[in-house]
Short mmCIF file of N, CA, C and O in Angstrom, two decimals:
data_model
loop_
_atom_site.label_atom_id
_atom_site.label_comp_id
_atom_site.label_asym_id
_atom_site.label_seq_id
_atom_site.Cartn_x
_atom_site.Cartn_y
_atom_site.Cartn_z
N UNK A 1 159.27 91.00 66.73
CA UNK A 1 158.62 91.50 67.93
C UNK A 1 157.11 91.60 67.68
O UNK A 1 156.61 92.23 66.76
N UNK A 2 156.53 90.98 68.50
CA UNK A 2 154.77 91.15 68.74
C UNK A 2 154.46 93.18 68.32
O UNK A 2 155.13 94.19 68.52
N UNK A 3 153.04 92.88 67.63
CA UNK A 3 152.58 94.55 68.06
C UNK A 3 151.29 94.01 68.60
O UNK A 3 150.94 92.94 69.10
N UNK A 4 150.69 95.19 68.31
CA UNK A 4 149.36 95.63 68.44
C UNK A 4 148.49 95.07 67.86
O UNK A 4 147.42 94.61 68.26
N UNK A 5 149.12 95.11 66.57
CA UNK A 5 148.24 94.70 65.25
C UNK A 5 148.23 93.01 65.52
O UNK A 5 147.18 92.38 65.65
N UNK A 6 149.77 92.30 65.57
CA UNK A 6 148.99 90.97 65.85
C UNK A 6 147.97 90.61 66.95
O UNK A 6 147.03 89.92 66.54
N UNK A 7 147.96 90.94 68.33
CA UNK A 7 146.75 90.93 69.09
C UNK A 7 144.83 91.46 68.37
O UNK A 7 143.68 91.17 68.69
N UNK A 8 145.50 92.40 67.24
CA UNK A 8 144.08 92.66 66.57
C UNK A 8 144.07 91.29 65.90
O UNK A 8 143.43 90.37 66.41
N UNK A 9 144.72 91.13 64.86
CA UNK A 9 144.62 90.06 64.00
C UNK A 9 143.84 88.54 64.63
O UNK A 9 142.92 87.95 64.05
N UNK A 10 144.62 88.02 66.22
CA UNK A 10 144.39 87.19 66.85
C UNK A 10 142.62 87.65 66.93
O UNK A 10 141.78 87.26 66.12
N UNK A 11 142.38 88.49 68.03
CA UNK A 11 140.95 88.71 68.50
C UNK A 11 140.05 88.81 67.28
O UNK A 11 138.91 88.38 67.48
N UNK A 12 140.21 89.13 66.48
CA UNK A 12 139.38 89.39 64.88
C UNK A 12 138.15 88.07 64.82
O UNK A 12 136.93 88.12 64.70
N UNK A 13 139.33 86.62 65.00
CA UNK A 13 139.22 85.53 64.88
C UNK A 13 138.84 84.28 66.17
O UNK A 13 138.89 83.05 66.20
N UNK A 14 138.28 85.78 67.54
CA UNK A 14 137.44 85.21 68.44
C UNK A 14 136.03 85.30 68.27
O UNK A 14 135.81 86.51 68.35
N UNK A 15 135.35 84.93 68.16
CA UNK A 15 133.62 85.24 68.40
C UNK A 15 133.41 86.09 69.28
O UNK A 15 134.07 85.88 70.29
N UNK A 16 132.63 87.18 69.33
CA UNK A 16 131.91 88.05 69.71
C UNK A 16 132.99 89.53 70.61
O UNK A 16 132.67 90.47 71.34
N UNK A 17 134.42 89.00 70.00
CA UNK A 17 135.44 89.68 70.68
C UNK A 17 135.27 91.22 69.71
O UNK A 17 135.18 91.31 68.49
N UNK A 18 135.29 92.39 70.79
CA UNK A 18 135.38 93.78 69.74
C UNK A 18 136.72 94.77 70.39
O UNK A 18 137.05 94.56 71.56
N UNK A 19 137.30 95.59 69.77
CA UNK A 19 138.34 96.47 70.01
C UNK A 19 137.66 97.60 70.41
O UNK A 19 136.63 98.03 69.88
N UNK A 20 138.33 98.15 71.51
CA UNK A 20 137.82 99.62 72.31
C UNK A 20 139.27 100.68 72.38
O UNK A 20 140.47 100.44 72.40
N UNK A 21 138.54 101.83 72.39
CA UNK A 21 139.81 102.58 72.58
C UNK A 21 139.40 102.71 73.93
O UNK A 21 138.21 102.57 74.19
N UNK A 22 140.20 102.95 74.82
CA UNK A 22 140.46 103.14 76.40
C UNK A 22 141.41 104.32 76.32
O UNK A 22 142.13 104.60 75.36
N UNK A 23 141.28 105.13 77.78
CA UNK A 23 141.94 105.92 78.38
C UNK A 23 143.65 105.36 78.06
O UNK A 23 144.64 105.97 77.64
N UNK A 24 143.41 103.94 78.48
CA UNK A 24 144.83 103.11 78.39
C UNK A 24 145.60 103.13 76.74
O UNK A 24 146.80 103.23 76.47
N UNK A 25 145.01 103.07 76.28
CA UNK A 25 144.98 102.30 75.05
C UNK A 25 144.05 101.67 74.90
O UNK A 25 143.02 101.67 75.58
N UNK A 26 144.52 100.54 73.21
CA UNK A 26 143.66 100.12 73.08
C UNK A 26 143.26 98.74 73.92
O UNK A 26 144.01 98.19 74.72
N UNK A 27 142.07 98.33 73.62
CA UNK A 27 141.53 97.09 74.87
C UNK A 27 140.24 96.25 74.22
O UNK A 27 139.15 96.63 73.80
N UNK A 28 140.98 94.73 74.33
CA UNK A 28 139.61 93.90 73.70
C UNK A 28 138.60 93.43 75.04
O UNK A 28 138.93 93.41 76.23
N UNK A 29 137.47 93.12 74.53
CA UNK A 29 136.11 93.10 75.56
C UNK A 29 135.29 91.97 74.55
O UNK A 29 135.03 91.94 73.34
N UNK A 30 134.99 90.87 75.93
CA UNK A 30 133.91 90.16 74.47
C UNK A 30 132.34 90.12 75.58
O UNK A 30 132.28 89.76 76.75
N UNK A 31 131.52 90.51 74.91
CA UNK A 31 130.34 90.24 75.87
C UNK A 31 130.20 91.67 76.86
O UNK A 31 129.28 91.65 77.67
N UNK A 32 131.19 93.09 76.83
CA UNK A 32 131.14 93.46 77.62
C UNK A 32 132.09 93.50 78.46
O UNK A 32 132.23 94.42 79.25
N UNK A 33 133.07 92.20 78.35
CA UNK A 33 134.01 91.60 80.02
C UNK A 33 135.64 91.99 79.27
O UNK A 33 135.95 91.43 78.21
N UNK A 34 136.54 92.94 79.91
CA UNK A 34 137.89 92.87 78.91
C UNK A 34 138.53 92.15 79.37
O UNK A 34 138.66 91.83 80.56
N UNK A 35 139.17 91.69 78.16
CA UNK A 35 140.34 90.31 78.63
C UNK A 35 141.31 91.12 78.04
O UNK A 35 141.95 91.42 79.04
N UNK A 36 141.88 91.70 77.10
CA UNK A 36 143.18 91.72 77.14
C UNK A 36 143.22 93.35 76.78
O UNK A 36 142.14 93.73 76.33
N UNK A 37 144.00 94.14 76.86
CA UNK A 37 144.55 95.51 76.86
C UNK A 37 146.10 95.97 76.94
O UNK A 37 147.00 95.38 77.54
N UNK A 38 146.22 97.30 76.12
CA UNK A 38 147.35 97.58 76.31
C UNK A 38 147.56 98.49 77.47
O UNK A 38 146.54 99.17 77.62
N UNK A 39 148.53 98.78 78.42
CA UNK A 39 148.74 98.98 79.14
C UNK A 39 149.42 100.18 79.59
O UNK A 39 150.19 100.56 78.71
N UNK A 40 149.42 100.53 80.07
CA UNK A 40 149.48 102.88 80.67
C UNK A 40 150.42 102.48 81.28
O UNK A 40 150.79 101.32 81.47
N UNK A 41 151.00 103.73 81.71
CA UNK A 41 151.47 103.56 83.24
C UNK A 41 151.35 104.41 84.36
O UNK A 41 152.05 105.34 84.75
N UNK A 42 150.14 103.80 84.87
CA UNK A 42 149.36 104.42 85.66
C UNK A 42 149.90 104.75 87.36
O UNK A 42 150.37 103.74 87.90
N UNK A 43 149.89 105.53 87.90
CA UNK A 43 150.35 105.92 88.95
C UNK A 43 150.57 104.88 90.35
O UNK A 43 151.38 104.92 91.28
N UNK A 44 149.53 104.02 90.04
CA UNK A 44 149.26 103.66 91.42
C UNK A 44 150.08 101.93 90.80
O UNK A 44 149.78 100.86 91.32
N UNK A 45 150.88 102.05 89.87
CA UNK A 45 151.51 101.05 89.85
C UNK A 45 152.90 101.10 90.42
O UNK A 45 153.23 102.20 90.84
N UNK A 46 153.76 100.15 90.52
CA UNK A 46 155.23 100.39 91.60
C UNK A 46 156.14 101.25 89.93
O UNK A 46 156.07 101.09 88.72
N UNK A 47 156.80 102.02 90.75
CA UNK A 47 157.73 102.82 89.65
C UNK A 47 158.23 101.66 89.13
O UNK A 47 158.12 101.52 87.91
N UNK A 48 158.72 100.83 89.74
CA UNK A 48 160.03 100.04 88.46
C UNK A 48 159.07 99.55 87.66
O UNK A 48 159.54 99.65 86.53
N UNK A 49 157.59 98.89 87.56
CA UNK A 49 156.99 98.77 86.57
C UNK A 49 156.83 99.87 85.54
O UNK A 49 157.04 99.87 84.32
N UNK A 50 156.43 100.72 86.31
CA UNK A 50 156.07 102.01 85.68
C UNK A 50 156.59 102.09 84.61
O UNK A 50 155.98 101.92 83.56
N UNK A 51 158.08 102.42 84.71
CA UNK A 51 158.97 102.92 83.71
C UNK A 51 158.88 101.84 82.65
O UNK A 51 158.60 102.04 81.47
N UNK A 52 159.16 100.59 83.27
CA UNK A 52 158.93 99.92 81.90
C UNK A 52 157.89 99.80 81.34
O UNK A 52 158.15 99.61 80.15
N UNK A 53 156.66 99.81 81.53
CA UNK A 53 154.92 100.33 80.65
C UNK A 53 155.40 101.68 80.14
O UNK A 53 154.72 102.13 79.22
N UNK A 54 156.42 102.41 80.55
CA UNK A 54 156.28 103.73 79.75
C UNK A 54 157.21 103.73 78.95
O UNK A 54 157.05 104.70 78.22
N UNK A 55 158.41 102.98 78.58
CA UNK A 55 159.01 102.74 78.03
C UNK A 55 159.22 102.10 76.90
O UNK A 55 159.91 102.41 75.93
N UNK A 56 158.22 100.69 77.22
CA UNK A 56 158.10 99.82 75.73
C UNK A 56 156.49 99.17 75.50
O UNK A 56 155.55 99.51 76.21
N UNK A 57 156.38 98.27 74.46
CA UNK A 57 155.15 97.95 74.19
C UNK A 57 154.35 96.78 75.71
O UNK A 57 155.02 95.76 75.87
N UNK A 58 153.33 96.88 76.51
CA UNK A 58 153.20 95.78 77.56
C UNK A 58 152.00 95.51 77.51
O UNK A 58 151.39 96.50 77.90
N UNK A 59 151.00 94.33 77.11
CA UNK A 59 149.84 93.91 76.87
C UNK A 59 149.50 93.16 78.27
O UNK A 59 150.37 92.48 78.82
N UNK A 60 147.99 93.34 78.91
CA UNK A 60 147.55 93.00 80.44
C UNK A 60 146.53 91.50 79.09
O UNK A 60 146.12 91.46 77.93
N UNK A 61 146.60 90.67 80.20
CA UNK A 61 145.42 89.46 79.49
C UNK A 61 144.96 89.05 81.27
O UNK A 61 145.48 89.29 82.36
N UNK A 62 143.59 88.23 80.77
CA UNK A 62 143.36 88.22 81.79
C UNK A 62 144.07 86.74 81.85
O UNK A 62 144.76 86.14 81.03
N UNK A 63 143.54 86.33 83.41
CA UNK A 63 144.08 84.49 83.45
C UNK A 63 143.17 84.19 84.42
O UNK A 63 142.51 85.06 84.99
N UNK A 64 143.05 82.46 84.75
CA UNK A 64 142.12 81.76 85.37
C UNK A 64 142.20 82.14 86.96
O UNK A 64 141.31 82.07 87.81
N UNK A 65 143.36 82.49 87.05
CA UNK A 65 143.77 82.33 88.62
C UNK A 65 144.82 82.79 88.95
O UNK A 65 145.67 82.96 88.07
N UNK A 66 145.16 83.21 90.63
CA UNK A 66 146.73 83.55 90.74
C UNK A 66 147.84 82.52 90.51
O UNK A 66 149.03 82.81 90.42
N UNK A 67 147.39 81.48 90.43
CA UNK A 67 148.30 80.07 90.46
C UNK A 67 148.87 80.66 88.54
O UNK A 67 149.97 81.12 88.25
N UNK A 68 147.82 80.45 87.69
CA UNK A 68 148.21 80.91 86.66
C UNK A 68 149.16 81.95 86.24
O UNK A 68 150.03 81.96 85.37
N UNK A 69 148.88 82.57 86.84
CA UNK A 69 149.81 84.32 86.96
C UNK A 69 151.32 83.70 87.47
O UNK A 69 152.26 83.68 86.68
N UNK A 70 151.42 83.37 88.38
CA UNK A 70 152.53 83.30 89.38
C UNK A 70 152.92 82.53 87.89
O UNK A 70 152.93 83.17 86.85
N UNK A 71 153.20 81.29 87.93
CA UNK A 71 153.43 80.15 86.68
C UNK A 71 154.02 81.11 85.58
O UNK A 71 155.07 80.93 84.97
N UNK A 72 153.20 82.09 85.43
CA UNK A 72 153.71 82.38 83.77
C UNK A 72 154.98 83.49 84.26
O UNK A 72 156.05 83.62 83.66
N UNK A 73 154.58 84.19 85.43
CA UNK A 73 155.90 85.02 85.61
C UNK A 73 157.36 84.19 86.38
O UNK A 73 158.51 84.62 86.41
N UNK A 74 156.91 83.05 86.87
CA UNK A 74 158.43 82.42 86.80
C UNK A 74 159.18 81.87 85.93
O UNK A 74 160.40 81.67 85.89
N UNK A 75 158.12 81.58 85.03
CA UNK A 75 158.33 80.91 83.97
C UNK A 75 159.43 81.66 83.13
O UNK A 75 160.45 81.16 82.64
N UNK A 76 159.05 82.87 83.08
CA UNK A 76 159.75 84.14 82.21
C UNK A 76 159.36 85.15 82.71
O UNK A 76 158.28 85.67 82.43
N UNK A 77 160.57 85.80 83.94
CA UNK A 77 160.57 86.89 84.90
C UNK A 77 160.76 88.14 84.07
O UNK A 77 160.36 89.26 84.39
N UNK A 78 161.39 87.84 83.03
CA UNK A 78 162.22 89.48 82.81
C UNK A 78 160.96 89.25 81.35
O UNK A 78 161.37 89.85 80.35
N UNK A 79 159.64 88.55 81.13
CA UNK A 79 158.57 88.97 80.18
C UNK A 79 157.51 89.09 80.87
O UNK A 79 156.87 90.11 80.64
N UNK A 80 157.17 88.50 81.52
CA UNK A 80 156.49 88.73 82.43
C UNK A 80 156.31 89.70 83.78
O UNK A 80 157.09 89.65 84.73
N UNK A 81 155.37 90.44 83.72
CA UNK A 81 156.02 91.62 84.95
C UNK A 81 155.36 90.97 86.23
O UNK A 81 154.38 90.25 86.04
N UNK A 82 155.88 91.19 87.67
CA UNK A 82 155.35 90.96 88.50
C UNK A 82 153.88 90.97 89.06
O UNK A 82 153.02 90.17 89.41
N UNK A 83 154.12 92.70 88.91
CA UNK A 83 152.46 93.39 89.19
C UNK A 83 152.22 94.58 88.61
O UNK A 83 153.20 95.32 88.52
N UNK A 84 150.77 95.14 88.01
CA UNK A 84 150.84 96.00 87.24
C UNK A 84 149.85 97.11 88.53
O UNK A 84 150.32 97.97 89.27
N UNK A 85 148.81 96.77 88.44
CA UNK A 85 147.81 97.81 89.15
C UNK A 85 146.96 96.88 90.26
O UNK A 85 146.93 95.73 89.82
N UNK A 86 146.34 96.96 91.37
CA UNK A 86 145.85 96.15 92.19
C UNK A 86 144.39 95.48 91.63
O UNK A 86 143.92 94.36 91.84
N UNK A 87 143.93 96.45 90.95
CA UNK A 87 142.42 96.23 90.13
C UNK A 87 142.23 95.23 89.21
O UNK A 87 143.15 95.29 88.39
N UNK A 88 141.22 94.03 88.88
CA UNK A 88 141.43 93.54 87.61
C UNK A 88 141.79 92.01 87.56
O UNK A 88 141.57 91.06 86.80
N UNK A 89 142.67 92.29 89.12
CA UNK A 89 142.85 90.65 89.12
C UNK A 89 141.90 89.18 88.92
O UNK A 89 140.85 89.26 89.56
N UNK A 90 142.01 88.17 88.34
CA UNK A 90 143.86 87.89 88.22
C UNK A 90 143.89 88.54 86.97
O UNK A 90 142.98 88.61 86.15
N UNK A 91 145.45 89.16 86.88
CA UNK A 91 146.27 89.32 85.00
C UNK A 91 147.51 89.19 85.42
O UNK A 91 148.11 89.21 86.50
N UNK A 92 147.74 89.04 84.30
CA UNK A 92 148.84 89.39 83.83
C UNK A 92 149.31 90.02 82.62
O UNK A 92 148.65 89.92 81.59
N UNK A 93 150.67 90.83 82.68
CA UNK A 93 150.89 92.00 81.87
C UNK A 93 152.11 91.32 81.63
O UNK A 93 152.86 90.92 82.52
N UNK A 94 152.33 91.18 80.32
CA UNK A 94 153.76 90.93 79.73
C UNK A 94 154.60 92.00 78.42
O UNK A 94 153.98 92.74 77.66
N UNK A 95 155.79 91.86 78.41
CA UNK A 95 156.43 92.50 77.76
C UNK A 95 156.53 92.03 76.07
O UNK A 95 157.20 91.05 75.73
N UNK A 96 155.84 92.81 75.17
CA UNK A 96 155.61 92.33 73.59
C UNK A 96 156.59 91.98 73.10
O UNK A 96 156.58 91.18 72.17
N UNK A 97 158.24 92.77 73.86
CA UNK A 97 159.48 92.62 72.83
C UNK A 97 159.51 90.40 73.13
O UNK A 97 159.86 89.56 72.30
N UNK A 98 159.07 90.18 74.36
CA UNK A 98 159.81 88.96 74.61
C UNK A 98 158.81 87.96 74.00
O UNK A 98 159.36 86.86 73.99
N UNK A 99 157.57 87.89 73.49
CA UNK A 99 156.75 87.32 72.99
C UNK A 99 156.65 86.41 71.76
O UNK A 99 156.95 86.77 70.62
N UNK A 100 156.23 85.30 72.07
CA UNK A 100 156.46 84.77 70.51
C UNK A 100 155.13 84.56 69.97
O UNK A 100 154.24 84.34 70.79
N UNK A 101 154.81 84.58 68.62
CA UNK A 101 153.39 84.37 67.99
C UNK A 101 152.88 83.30 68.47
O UNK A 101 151.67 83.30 68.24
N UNK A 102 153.13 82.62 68.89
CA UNK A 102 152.39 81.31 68.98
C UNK A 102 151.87 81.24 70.53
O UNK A 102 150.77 80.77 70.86
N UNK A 103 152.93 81.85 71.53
CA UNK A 103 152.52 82.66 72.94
C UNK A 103 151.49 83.11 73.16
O UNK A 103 150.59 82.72 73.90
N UNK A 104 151.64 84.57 72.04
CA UNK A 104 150.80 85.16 71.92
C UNK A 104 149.28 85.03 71.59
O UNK A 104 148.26 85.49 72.11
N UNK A 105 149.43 84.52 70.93
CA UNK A 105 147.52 83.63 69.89
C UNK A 105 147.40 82.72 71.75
O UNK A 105 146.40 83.10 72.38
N UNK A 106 147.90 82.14 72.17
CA UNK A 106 147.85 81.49 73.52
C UNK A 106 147.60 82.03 74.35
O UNK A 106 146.90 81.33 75.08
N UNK A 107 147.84 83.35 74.91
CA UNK A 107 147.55 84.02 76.03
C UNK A 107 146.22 84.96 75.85
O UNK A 107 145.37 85.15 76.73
N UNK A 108 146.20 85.62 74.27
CA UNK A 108 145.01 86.01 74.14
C UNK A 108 143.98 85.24 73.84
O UNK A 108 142.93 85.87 73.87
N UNK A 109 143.88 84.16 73.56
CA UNK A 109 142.82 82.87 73.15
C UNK A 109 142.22 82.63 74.11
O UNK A 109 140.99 82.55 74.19
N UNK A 110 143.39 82.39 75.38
CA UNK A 110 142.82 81.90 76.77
C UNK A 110 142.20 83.18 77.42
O UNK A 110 141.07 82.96 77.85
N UNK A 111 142.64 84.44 77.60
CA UNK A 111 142.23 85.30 78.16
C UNK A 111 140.58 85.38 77.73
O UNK A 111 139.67 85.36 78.57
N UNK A 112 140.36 85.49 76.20
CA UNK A 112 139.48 85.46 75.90
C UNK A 112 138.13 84.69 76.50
O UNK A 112 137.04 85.17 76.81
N UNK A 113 138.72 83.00 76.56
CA UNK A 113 138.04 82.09 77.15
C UNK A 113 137.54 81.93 78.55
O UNK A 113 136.65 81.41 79.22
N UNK A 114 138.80 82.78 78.63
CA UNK A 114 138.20 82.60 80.75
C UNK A 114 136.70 83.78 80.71
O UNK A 114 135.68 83.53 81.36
N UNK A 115 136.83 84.93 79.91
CA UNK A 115 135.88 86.09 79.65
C UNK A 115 134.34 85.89 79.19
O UNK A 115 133.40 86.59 79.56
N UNK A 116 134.27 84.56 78.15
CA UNK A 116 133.45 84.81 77.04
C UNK A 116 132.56 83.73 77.58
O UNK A 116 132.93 82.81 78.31
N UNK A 117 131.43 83.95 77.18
CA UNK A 117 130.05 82.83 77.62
C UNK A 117 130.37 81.64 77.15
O UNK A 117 131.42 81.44 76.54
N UNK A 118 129.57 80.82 77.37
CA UNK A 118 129.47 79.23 77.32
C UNK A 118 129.43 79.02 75.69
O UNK A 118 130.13 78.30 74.98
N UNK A 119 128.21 80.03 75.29
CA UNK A 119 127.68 79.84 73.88
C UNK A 119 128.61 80.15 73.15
O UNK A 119 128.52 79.55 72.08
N UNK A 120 129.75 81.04 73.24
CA UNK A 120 130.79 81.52 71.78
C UNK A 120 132.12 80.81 72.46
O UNK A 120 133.04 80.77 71.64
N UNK A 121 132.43 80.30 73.59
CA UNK A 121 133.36 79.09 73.59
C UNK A 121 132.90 78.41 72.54
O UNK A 121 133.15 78.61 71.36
N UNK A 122 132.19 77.58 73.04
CA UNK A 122 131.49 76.43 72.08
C UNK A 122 131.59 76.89 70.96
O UNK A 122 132.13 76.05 70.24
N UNK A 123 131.36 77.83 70.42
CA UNK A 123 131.18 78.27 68.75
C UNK A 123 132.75 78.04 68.35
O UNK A 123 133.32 77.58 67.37
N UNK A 124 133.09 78.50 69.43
CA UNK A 124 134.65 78.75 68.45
C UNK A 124 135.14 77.32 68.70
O UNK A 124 135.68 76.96 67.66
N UNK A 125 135.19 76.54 69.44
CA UNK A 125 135.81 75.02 69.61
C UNK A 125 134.81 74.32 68.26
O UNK A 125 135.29 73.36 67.66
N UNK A 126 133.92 74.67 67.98
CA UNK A 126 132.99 74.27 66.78
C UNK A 126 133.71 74.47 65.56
O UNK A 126 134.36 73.66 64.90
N UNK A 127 133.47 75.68 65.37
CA UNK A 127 134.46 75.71 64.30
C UNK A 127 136.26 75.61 64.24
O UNK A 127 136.70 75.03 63.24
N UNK A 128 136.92 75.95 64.90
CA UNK A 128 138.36 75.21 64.92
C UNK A 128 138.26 73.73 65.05
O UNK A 128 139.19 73.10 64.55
N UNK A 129 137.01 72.84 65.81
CA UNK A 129 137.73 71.41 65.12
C UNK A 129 137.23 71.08 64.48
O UNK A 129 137.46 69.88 64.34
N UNK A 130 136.07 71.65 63.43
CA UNK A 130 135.93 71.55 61.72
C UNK A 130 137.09 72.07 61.31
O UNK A 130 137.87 71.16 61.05
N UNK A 131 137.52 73.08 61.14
CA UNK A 131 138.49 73.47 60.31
C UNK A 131 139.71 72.60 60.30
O UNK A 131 140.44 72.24 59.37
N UNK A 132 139.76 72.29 61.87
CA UNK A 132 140.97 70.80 62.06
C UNK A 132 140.64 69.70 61.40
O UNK A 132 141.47 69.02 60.79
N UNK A 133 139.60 69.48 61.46
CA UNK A 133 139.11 68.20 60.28
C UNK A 133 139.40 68.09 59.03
O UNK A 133 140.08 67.25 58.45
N UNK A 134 138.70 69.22 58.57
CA UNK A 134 139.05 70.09 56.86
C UNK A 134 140.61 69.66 56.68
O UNK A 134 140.99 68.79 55.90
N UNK A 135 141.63 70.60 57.72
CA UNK A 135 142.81 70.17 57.11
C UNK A 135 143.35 68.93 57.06
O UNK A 135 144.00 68.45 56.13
N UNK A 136 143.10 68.45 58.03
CA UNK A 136 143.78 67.10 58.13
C UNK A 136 143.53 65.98 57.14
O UNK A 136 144.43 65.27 56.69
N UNK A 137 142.02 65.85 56.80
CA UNK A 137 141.37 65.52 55.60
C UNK A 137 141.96 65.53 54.52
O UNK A 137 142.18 64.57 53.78
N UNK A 138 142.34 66.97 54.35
CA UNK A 138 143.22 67.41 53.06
C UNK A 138 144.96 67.28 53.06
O UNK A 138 145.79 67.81 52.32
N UNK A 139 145.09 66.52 54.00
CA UNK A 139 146.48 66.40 53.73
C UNK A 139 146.80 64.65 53.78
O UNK A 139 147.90 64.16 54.06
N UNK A 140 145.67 63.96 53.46
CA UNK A 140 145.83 62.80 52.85
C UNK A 140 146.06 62.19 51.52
O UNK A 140 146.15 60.97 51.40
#
């Protein structure tokens, strides 16, 4: 099962991405802008969400669009929650138990990207396809 700690681990390894404590929990911000957070359960969300944010682990990321959102919650209804809070949009909030690492590094990578300036995209596509080079190099 996903925690906390892997979403730290992931963001560590974004450019200019930092960890905040929030009212919510905790919550990453790069530049100022948050893309991904853990999630309350805040009043003005529908009870049946509710209970489940109060119940188990549920991380909000941001996404490009509602088209995006919709997509990932049909995709996987019972990990994906419908709707969390009206504020913020677009996100989406998914459930950590149903998550897989590789999901995960994916949803926060992108969240990140839709968030972060032109200049630390670029940095980070800079260095991941050196480092893709490096390995591939080395496995000749």
């Amino acid at each position: 099962m996903a925690t906390l700690d892997d979403v730290r681990r992931i963001a560590v390894g974004l450019p200019g991405s930092e960890e905040r404590a929030t009212t919510g929990g905790a919550a990453w911000f790069v530049r100022h802008k948050l893309y991904a957070w853990e999630c309350h359960p805040w009043p003005s969300m529908p009870e049946d969400v509710r209970e489940i944010v109060a119940a188990e682990l549920v991380v909000g990321v941001k996404v490009a669009d509602s088209i995006d959102k919709l997509a990932l919650v049909e995709m996987a209804p019972t990990v994906f929650l419908h709707t969390t809070t009206p504020w913020g949009e677009p996100k989406v909030a998914f459930r950590m138990a149903g998550i897989g690492d590789d999901h995960l590094a994916e949803l926060v990578t992108e969240a990140w990207r839709i968030q972060a300036p032109k200049y630390l995209r670029r940095e980070f596509d800079e260095v991941g396809s050196s480092s893709l080079r490096a390995n591939s190099e080395g496995d000749r």
